[in-house]
Amino acid sequence: MKKINLKILLISIIFLGILTAVSFVAVGAEEEGTSGGSLAVLTLSKLFYVLRFPTHTLLWNVMGDNEYVFFVLLGVNVLIYGYLIERLFYKCT
């Protein structure tokens, strides 16, 4: 494994963190019925189910009703996806 490009890693983590937060808000708006039926909000709300994939799908029973664990695991997902994106950039260049 070669050296990790920290600049690409940080950019991808920040981008994915913002995207995850926005899609989380979109899910809330969709569930409450306040989204207005916008295609962008619907797309973002569906994207949240992709962004929460590894930890929330595998560890749903472990989380229980603890919001702290929910958000920590979202952060773990962002770190995993950020690392994968950085590795893809490394492989392609």
mmCIF file of C-alpha atoms in Angstrom, residues 2-77:
data_model
loop_
_atom_site.group_PDB
_atom_site.id
_atom_site.type_symbol
_atom_site.label_atom_id
_atom_site.label_comp_id
_atom_site.label_asym_id
_atom_site.label_seq_id
_atom_site.Cartn_x
_atom_site.Cartn_y
_atom_site.Cartn_z
ATOM 1 C CA LYS A 2 1.420 3.314 -1.079
ATOM 2 C CA LYS A 3 1.280 6.635 0.680
ATOM 3 C CA ILE A 4 -2.162 8.110 1.349
ATOM 4 C CA ASN A 5 -2.872 11.479 -0.271
ATOM 5 C CA LEU A 6 -4.167 13.457 2.710
ATOM 6 C CA LYS A 7 -5.492 16.310 0.585
ATOM 7 C CA ILE A 8 -7.811 14.043 -1.425
ATOM 8 C CA LEU A 9 -8.755 12.128 1.730
ATOM 9 C CA LEU A 10 -9.768 15.291 3.607
ATOM 10 C CA ILE A 11 -11.680 16.707 0.647
ATOM 11 C CA SER A 12 -13.605 13.481 0.162
ATOM 12 C CA ILE A 13 -14.380 13.165 3.894
ATOM 13 C CA ILE A 14 -15.622 16.766 4.090
ATOM 14 C CA PHE A 15 -17.704 16.378 0.911
ATOM 15 C CA LEU A 16 -19.223 13.097 2.098
ATOM 16 C CA GLY A 17 -19.884 14.523 5.564
ATOM 17 C CA ILE A 18 -21.804 17.439 4.098
ATOM 18 C CA LEU A 19 -23.650 15.160 1.685
ATOM 19 C CA THR A 20 -24.588 12.786 4.510
ATOM 20 C CA ALA A 21 -25.863 15.647 6.679
ATOM 21 C CA VAL A 22 -27.928 17.130 3.853
ATOM 22 C CA SER A 23 -29.384 13.751 2.932
ATOM 23 C CA PHE A 24 -30.219 13.109 6.608
ATOM 24 C CA VAL A 25 -32.178 16.364 6.706
ATOM 25 C CA ALA A 26 -33.885 15.389 3.438
ATOM 26 C CA VAL A 27 -35.008 12.094 4.984
ATOM 27 C CA GLY A 28 -36.474 14.020 7.896
ATOM 28 C CA ALA A 29 -38.311 16.360 5.558
ATOM 29 C CA GLU A 30 -39.607 13.437 3.510
ATOM 30 C CA GLU A 31 -40.845 11.562 6.587
ATOM 31 C CA GLU A 32 -42.548 14.641 8.002
ATOM 32 C CA GLY A 33 -44.175 15.448 4.686
ATOM 33 C CA THR A 34 -42.620 18.893 4.444
ATOM 34 C CA SER A 35 -40.394 18.241 1.424
ATOM 35 C CA GLY A 36 -42.830 19.691 -1.082
ATOM 36 C CA GLY A 37 -42.442 16.721 -3.411
ATOM 37 C CA SER A 38 -39.226 18.046 -4.927
ATOM 38 C CA LEU A 39 -37.199 15.619 -7.023
ATOM 39 C CA ALA A 40 -33.961 16.872 -5.462
ATOM 40 C CA VAL A 41 -35.192 16.224 -1.924
ATOM 41 C CA LEU A 42 -36.502 12.797 -2.907
ATOM 42 C CA THR A 43 -33.165 11.920 -4.510
ATOM 43 C CA LEU A 44 -31.215 13.102 -1.467
ATOM 44 C CA SER A 45 -33.490 11.170 0.883
ATOM 45 C CA LYS A 46 -32.921 7.976 -1.114
ATOM 46 C CA LEU A 47 -29.181 8.664 -1.189
ATOM 47 C CA PHE A 48 -29.105 8.568 2.605
ATOM 48 C CA TYR A 49 -29.901 4.850 2.523
ATOM 49 C CA VAL A 50 -26.795 4.315 0.403
ATOM 50 C CA LEU A 51 -24.572 6.503 2.581
ATOM 51 C CA ARG A 52 -25.572 4.728 5.785
ATOM 52 C CA PHE A 53 -24.935 1.290 4.306
ATOM 53 C CA PRO A 54 -22.112 -0.587 6.009
ATOM 54 C CA THR A 55 -22.604 0.137 9.678
ATOM 55 C CA HIS A 56 -26.324 0.848 9.923
ATOM 56 C CA THR A 57 -27.296 -2.225 7.944
ATOM 57 C CA LEU A 58 -24.988 -4.549 9.838
ATOM 58 C CA LEU A 59 -25.270 -3.046 13.335
ATOM 59 C CA TRP A 60 -28.885 -1.874 13.488
ATOM 60 C CA ASN A 61 -29.686 -4.065 16.532
ATOM 61 C CA VAL A 62 -26.583 -2.840 18.358
ATOM 62 C CA MET A 63 -27.606 0.827 18.023
ATOM 63 C CA GLY A 64 -30.950 0.506 19.773
ATOM 64 C CA ASP A 65 -32.417 3.940 20.513
ATOM 65 C CA ASN A 66 -29.075 5.615 21.187
ATOM 66 C CA GLU A 67 -28.691 8.707 18.975
ATOM 67 C CA TYR A 68 -25.029 9.077 19.909
ATOM 68 C CA VAL A 69 -24.164 5.663 18.462
ATOM 69 C CA PHE A 70 -26.288 6.441 15.377
ATOM 70 C CA PHE A 71 -24.265 9.559 14.548
ATOM 71 C CA VAL A 72 -20.908 7.996 15.443
ATOM 72 C CA LEU A 73 -21.645 5.161 13.019
ATOM 73 C CA LEU A 74 -22.596 7.699 10.343
ATOM 74 C CA GLY A 75 -19.166 9.241 10.904
ATOM 75 C CA VAL A 76 -17.560 5.820 10.521
ATOM 76 C CA ASN A 77 -19.401 5.413 7.207
#
